[in-house]
Short mmCIF file of C-alpha atoms and ligand atoms in Angstrom, two decimals:
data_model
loop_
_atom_site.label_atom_id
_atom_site.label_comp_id
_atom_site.label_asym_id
_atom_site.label_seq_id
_atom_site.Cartn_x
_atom_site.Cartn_y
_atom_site.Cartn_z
CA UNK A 1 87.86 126.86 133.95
CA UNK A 2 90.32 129.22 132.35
CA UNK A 3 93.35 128.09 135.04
CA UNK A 4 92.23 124.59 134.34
CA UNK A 5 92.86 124.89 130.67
CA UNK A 6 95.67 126.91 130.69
CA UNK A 7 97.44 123.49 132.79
CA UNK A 8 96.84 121.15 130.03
CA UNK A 9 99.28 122.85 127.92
CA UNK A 10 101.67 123.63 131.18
CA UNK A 11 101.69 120.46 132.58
CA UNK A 12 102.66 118.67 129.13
CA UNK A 13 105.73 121.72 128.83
CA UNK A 14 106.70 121.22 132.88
CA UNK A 15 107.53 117.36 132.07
CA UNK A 16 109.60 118.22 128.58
CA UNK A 17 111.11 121.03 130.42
CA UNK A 18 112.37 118.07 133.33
CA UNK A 19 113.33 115.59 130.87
CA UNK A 20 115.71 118.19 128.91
CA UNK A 21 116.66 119.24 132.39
CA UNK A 22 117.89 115.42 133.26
CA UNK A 23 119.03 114.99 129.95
CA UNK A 24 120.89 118.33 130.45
CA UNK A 25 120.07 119.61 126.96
CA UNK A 26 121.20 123.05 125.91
CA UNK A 27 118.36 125.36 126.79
CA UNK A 28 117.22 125.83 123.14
CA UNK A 29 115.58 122.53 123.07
CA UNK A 30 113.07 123.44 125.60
CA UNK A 31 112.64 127.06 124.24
CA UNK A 32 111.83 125.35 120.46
CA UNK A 33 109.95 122.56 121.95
CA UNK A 34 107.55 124.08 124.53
CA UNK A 35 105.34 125.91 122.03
CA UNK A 36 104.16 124.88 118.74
CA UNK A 37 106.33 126.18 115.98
CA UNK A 38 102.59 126.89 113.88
CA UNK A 39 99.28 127.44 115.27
CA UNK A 40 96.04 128.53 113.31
CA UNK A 41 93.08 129.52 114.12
CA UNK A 42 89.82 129.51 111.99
CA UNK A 43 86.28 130.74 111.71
CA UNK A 44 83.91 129.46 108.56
CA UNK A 45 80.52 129.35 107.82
CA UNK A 46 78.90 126.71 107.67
CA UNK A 47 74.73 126.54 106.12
CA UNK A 48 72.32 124.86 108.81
CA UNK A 49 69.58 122.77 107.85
CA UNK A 50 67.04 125.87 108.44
CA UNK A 51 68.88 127.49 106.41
CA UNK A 52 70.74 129.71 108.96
CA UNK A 53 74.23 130.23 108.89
CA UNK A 54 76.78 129.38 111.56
CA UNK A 55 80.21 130.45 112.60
CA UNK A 56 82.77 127.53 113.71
CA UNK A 57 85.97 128.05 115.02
CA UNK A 58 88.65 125.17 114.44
CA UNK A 59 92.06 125.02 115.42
CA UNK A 60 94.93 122.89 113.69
CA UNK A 61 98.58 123.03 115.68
CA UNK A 62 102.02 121.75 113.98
CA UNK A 63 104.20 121.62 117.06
CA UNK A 64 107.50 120.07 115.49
CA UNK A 65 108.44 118.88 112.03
CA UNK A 66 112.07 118.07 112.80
CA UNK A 67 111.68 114.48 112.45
CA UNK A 68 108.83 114.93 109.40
CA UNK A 69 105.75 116.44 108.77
CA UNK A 70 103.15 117.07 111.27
CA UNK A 71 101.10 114.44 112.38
CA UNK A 72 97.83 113.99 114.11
CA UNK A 73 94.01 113.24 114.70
CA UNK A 74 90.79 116.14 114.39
CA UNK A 75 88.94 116.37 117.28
CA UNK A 76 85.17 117.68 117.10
CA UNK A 77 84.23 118.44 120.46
CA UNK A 78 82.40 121.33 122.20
CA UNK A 79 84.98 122.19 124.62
CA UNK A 80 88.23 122.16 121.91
CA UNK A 81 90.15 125.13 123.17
CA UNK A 82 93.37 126.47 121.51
CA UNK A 83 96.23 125.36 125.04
CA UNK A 84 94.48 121.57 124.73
CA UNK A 85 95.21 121.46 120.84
CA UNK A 86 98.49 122.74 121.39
CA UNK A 87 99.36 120.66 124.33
CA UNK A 88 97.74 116.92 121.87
CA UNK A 89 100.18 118.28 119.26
CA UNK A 90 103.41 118.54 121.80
CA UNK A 91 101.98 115.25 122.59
CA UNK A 92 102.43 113.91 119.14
CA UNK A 93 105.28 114.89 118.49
CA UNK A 94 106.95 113.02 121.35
CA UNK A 95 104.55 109.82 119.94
CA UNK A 96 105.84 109.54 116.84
CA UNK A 97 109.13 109.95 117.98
CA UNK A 98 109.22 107.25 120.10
CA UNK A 99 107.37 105.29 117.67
CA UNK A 100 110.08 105.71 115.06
CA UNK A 101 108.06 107.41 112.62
CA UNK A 102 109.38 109.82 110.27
CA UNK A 103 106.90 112.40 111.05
CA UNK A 104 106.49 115.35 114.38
CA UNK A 105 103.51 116.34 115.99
CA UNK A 106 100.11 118.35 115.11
CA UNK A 107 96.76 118.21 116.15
CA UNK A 108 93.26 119.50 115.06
CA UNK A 109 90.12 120.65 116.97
CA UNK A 110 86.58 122.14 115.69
CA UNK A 111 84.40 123.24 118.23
CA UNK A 112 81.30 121.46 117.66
CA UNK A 113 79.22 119.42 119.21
CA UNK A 114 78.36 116.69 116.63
CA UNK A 115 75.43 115.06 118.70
CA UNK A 116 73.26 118.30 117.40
CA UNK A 117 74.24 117.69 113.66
CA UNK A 118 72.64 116.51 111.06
CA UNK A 119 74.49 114.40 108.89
CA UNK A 120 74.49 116.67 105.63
CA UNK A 121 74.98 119.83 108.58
CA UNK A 122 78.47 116.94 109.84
CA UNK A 123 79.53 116.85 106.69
CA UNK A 124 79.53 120.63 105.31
CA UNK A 125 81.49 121.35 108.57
CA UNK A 126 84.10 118.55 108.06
CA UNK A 127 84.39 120.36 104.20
CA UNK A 128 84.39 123.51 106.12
CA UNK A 129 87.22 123.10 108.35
CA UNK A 130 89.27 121.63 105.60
CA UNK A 131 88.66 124.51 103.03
CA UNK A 132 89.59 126.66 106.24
CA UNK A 133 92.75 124.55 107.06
CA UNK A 134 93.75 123.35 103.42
CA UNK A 135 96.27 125.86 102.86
CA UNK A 136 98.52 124.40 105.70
CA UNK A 137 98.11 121.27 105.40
CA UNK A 138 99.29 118.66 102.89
CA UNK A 139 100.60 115.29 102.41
CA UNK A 140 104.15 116.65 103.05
CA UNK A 141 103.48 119.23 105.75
CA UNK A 142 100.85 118.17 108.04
CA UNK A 143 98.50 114.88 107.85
CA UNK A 144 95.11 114.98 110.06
CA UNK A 145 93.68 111.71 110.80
CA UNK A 146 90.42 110.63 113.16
CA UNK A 147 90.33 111.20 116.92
CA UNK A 148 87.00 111.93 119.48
CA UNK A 149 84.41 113.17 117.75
CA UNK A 150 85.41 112.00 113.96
CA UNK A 151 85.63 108.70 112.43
CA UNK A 152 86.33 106.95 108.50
CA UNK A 153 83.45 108.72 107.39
CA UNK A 154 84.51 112.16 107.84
CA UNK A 155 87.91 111.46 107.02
CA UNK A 156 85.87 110.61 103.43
CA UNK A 157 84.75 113.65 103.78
CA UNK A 158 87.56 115.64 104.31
CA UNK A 159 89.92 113.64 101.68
CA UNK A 160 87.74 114.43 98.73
CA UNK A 161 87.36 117.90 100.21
CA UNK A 162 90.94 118.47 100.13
CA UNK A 163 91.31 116.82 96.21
CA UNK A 164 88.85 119.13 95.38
CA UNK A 165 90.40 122.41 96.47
CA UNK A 166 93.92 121.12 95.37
CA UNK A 167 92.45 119.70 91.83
CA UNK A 168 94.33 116.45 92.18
CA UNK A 169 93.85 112.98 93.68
CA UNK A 170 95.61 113.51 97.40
CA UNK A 171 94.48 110.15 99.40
CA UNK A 172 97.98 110.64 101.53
CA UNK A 173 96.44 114.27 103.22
CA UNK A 174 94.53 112.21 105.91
CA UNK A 175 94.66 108.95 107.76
CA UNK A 176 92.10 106.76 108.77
CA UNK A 177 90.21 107.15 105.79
CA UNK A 178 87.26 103.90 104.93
CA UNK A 179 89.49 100.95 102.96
CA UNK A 180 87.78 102.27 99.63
CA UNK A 181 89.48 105.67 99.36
CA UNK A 182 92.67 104.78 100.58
CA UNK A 183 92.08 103.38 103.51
CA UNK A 184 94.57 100.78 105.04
CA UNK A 185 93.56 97.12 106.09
CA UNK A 186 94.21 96.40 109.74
CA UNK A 187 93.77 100.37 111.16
CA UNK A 188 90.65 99.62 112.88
CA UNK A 189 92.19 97.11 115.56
CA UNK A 190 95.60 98.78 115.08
CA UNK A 191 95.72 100.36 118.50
CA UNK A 192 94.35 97.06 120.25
CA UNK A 193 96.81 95.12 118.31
CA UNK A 194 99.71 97.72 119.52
CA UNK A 195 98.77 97.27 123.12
CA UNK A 196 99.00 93.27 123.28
CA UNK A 197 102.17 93.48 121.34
CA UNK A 198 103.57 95.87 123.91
CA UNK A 199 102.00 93.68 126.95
CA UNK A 200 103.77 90.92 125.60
CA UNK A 201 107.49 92.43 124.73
CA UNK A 202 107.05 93.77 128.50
CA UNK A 203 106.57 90.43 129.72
CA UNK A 204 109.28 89.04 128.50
CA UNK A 205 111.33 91.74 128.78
CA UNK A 206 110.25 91.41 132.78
CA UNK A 207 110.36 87.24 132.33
CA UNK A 208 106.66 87.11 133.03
CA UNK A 209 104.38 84.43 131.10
CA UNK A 210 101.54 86.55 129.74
CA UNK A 211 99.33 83.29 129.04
CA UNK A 212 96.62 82.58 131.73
CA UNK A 213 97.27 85.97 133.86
CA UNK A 214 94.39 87.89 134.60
CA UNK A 215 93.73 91.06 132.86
CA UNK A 216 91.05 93.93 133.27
CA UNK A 217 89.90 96.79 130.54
CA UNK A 218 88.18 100.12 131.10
CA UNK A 219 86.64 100.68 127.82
CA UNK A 220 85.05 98.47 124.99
CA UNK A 221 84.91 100.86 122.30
CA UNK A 222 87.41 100.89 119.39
CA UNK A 223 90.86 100.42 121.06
CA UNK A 224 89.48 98.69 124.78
CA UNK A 225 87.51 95.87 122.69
CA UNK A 226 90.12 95.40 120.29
CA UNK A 227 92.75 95.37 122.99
CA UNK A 228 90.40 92.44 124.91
CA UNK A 229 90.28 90.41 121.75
CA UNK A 230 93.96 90.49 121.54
CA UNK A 231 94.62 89.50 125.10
CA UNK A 232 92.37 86.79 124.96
CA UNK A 233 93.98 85.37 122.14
CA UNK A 234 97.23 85.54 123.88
CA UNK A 235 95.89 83.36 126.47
CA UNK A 236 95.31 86.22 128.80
CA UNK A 237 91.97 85.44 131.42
CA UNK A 238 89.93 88.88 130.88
CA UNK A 239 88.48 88.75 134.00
CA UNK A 240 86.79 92.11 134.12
CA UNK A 241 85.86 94.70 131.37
CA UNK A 242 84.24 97.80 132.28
CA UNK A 243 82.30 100.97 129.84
CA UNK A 244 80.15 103.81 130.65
CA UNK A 245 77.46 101.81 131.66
CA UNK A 246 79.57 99.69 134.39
CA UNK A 247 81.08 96.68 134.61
CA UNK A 248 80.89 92.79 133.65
CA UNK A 249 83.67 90.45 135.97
CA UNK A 250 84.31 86.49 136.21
CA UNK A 251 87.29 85.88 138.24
CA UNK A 252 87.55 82.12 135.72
CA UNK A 253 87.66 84.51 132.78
CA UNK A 254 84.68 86.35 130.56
CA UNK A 255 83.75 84.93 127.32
CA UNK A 256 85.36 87.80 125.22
CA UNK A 257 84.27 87.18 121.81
CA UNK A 258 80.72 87.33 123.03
CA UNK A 259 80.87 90.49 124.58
CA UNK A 260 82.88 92.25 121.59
CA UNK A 261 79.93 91.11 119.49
CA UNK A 262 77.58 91.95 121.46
CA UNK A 263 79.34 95.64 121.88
CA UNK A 264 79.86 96.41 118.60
CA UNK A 265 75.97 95.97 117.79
CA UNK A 266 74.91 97.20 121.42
CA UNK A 267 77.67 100.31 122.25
CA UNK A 268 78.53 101.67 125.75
CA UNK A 269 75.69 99.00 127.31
CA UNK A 270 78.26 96.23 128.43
CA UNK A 271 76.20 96.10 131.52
CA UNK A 272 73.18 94.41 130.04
CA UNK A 273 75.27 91.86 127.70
CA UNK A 274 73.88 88.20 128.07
CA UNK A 275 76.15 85.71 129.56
CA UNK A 276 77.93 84.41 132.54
CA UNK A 277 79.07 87.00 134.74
CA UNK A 278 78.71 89.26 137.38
CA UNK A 279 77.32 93.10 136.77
CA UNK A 280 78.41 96.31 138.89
CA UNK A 281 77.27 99.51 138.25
CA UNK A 282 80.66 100.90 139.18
CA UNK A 283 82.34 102.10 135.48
CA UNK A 284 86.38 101.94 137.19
CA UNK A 285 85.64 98.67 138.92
CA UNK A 286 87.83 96.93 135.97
CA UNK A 287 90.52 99.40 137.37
CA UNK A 288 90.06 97.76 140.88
CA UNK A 289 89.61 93.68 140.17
CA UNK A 290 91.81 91.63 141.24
CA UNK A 291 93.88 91.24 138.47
CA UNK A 292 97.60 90.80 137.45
CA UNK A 293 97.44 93.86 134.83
CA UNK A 294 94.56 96.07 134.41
CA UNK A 295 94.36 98.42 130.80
CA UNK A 296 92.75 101.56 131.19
CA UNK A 297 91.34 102.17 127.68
CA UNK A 298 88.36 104.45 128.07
CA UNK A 299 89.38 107.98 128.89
CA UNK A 300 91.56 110.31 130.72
CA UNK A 301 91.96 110.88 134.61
CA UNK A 302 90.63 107.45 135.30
CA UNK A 303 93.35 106.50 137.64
CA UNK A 304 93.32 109.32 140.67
CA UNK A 305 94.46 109.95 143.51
CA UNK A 306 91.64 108.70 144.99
CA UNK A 307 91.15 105.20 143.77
CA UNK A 308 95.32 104.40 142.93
CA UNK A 309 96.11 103.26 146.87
CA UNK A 310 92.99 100.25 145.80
CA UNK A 311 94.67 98.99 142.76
CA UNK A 312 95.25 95.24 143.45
CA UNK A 313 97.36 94.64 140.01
CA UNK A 314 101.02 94.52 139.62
CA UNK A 315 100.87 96.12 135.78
CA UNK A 316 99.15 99.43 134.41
CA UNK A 317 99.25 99.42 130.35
CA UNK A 318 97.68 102.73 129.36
CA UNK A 319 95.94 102.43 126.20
CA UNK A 320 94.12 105.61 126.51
CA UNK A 321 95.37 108.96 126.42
CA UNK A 322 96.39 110.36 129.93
CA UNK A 323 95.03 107.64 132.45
CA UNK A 324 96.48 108.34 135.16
CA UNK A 325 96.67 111.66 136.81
CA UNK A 326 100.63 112.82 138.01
CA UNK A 327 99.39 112.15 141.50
CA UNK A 328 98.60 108.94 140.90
CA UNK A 329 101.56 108.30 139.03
CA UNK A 330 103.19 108.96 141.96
CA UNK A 331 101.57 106.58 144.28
CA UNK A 332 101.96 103.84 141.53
CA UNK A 333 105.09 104.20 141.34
CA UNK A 334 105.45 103.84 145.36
CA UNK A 335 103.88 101.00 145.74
CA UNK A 336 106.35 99.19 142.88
CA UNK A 337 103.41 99.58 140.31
CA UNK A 338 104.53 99.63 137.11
CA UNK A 339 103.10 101.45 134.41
CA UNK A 340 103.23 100.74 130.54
CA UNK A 341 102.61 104.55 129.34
CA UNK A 342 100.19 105.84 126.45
CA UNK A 343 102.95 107.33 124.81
CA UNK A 344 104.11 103.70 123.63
CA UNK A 345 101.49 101.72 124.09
CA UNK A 346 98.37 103.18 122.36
CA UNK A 347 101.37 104.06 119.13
CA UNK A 348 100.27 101.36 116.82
CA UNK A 349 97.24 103.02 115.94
CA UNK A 350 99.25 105.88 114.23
CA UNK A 351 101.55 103.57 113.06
CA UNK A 352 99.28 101.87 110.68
CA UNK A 353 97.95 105.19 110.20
CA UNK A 354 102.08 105.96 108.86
CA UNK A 355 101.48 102.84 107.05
CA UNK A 356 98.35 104.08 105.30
CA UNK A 357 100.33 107.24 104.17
CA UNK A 358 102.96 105.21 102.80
CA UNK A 359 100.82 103.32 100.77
CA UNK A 360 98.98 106.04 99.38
CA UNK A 361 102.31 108.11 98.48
CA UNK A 362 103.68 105.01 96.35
CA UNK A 363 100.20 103.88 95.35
CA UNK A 364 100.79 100.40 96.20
CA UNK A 365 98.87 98.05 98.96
CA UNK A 366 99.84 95.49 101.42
CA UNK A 367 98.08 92.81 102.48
CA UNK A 368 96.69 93.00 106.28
CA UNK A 369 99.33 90.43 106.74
CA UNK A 370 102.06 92.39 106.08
CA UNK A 371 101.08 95.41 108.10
CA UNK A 372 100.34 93.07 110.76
CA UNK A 373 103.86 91.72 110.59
CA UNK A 374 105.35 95.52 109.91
CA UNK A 375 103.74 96.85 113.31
CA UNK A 376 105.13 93.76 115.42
CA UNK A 377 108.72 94.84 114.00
CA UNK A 378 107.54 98.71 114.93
CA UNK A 379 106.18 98.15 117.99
CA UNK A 380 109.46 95.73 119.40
CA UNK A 381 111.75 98.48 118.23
CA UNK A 382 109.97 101.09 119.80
CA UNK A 383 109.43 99.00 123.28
CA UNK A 384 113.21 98.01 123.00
CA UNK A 385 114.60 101.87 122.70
CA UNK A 386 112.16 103.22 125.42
CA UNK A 387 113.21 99.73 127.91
CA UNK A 388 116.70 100.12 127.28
CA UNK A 389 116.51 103.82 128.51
CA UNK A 390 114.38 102.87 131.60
CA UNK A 391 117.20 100.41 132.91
CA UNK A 392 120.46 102.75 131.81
CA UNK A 393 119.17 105.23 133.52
CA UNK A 394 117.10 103.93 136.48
CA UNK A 395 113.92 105.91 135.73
CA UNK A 396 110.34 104.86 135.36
CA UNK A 397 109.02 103.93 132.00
CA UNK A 398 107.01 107.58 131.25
CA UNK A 399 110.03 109.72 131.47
CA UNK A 400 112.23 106.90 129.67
CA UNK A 401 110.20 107.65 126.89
CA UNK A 402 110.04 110.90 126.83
CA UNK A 403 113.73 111.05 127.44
CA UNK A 404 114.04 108.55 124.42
CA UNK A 405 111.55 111.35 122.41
CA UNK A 406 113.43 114.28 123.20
CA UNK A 407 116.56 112.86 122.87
CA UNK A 408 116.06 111.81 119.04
CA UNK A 409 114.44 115.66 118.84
CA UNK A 410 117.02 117.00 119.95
CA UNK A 411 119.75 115.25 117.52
CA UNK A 412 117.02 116.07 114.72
CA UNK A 413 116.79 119.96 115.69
CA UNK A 414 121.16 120.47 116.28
CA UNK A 415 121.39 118.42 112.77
CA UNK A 416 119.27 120.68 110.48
CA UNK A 417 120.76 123.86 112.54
CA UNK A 418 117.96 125.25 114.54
CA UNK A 419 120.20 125.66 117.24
P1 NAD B 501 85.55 104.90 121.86
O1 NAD B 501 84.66 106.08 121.93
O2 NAD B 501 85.45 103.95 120.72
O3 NAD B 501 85.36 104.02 123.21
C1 NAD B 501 85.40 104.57 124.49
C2 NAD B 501 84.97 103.50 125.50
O4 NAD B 501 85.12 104.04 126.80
C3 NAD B 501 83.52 103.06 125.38
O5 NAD B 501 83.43 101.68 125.64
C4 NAD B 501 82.81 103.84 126.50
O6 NAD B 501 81.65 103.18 126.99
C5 NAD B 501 83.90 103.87 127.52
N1 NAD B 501 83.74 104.96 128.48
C6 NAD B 501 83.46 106.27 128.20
N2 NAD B 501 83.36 106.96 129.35
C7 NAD B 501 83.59 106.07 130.35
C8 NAD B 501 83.63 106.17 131.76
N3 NAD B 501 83.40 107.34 132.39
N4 NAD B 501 83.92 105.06 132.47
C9 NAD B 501 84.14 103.88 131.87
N5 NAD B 501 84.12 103.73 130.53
C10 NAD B 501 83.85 104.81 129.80
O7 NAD B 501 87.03 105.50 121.98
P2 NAD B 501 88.38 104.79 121.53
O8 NAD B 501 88.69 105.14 120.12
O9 NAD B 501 88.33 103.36 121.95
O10 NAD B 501 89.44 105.60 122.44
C11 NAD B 501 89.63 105.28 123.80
C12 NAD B 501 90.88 105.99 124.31
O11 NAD B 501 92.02 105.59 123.54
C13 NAD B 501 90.87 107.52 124.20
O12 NAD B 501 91.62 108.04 125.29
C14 NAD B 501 91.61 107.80 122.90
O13 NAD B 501 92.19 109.10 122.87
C15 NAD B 501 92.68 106.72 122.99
N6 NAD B 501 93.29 106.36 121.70
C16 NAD B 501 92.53 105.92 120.65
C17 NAD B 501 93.14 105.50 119.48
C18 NAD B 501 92.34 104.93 118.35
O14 NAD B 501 92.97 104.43 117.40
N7 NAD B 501 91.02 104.92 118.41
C19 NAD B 501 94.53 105.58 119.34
C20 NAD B 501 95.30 106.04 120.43
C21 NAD B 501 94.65 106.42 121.61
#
């Protein structure tokens, strides 16, 4: 288990350590960039419902503030462990980068498994981390936000938490926070949104018609239902959409807006939804279909060694973080596969999340409209940059964008004289 943790945070270094090696950076921009420049570590108590009293630990990791302050989600999990935090934060820090947002990367981890909370006991360790974590943090230094484990609510939690200990009214600390502290409209679909606006600047950028091809989707929680909706509305035939309890298919197309309404009252049970399709019990058979482009939004490691050398589609768009495993990467990329990576397309959910802050610094609100019309502009720009580096240089479209990433981090890093 150790090894195996200690290559999260070794694999993310040994591809920034290629791309600065191709890029032939001076060696300073690996030596600042493979560790985090800040990492804490914290213990607090937090007061069970019996009464008892319980040690957490919690982690929060700035890895690079070059471009702005640190940015990224909390994770509440039971096996957070300091190398993964570290290696999320690298992570976001070549994210936002790409994404054109003024902010680097940081990440946040509790070690908790929230399934044995309470609510009250979920809430006093949300206010517990924070009290733990406050001192580093801020709207102008480092900006949590949701991620597994944590949702709106607990970023309520944590928001007021953080006004309280600061003694002012702080709604820019955190991101993803419900509409009625601070929240911003259109951050729920964000993500979703971000990967149909990607899917169809890559089409045309390719000179493919995205309307009536047929799509797949691992996942139909937040960003895999959100991303179906989207597609469908493009004109896209879902023709397969798979969760943890298998998968629905139709090769003429699935009824789309059923199922997401189904989903959101009936979670992670696509397999009994009502309507006109097929079931299989088989939870990566949406990764198999045939299908033009299949979206792996569920988890990581879903496309392997193992199943890539089946995949019948012509497109991979990751919308989750860390699909596909390097070895399947590989075989993708042999077999003229092309792959869409997380690093751009899952970004608009942290962009609105950027918008959010933006509003709450200059206490002023858009319409979900305008941010609608804000992350289209985002998203293009983003695609564009990362496109233009995958053609000028001949390379597939993951190390474009991390060449794109550490190219702007390294301009950012020799202009404020850190090396
Ligand atoms: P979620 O918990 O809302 O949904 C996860 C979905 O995956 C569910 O439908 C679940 O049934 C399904 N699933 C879980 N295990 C599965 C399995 N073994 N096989 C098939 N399906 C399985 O999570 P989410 O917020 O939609 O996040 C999904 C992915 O997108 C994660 O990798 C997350 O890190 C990434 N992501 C999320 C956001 C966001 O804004 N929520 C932003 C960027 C990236």
């Amino acid at each position: 288990m150790g090894e195996e943790k200690n290559n999260v945070l070794a694999g993310v270094q040994e591809h920034i350590k290629k791309v600065c090696d191709s890029l032939g950076m001076e060696p300073a921009v690996y030596e600042i960039l493979k560790e985090p420049l800040r990492f804490y570590e914290v213990t607090f108590p937090v007061k069970m419902d019996d009464g008892t009293i319980r040690m957490v630990k919690g982690y929060r990791s700035q890895h690079n503030d070059a471009l702005g302050p640190a940015k990224g989600g909390v994770r509440f999990h039971p096996g957070v462990y300091a190398d993964e935090v570290k290696a999320l934060s690298a992570w976001m820090t070549i994210k936002c980068a790409i994404a054109n947002l003024p902010y680097g990367g940081g990440k946040g981890g509790v070690v908790i498994d929230t399934r044995e909370l309470s609510e009250g006991e979920l809430e006093r360790v949300s206010r517990g981390y924070i009290r733990a974590i406050a001192p580093y943090i801020g709207p102008l230094v480092d900006i949590p936000a949701p991620d597994m484990g944590t949702n709106p609510k607990v970023m309520g939690w944590m928001v007021d938490e953080y006004c309280k200990q600061v003694g002012y009214h702080a709604p820019g600390v955190i991101t993803g926070k419900p509409i009625i502290v601070g929240g911003s409209l259109g951050r729920g679909p964000a993500t979703g949104r971000g990967i149909m606006l990607t899917f169809k600047r890559f089409a045309q950028a390719e000179g493919f018609d995205p309307k009536g091809m047929r799509v797949a989707i691992q996942g139909f929680g937040n960003v895999g239902r959100s991303a179906a909706l989207h597609l469908h509305e493009l004109g896209c035939k879902v023709v397969a959409i798979s969760d943890i309890s298998g998968t629905v298919y139709n090769s003429k197309g699935l009824d789309v807006p059923a199922l997401a309404k189904y989903a959101e009252k009936n979670p992670d049970n696509l397999k009994d939804a009502p309507g006109e399709h097929e079931v299989s019990a088989d939870t990566r058979y949406a990764l198999e279909v045939d299908a033009d482009a299949i979206f792996p939004c569920a988890l990581e490691n879903q496309i392997t060694e193992e199943n890539a050398p089946r995949i019948k589609a012509k497109y991979v768009i990751e919308g989750a973080n860390g699909p596909t495993t390097t070895a399947a990467d590989q075989i993708l990329q042999e077999r003229g596969i092309k792959v869409v990576p997380d690093v751009l397309a899952n970004t608009g959910g942290v962009t609105v999340s950027y918008f959010e802050w933006v509003q709450n610094l200059q206490n002023y609100y858009w319409t979900e409209e305008e941010i609608n019309e804000k992350l289209e502009i985002n998203m293009n720009k983003a695609f564009d940059d990362l496109y233009a580096m995958h053609k000028k240089h001949n390379v597939d479209m993951r190390t474009a964008a991390y060449m794109v990433a550490i190219d702007k981090l390294a301009r950012a890093m020799k202009a404020r004289g850190w090396f």
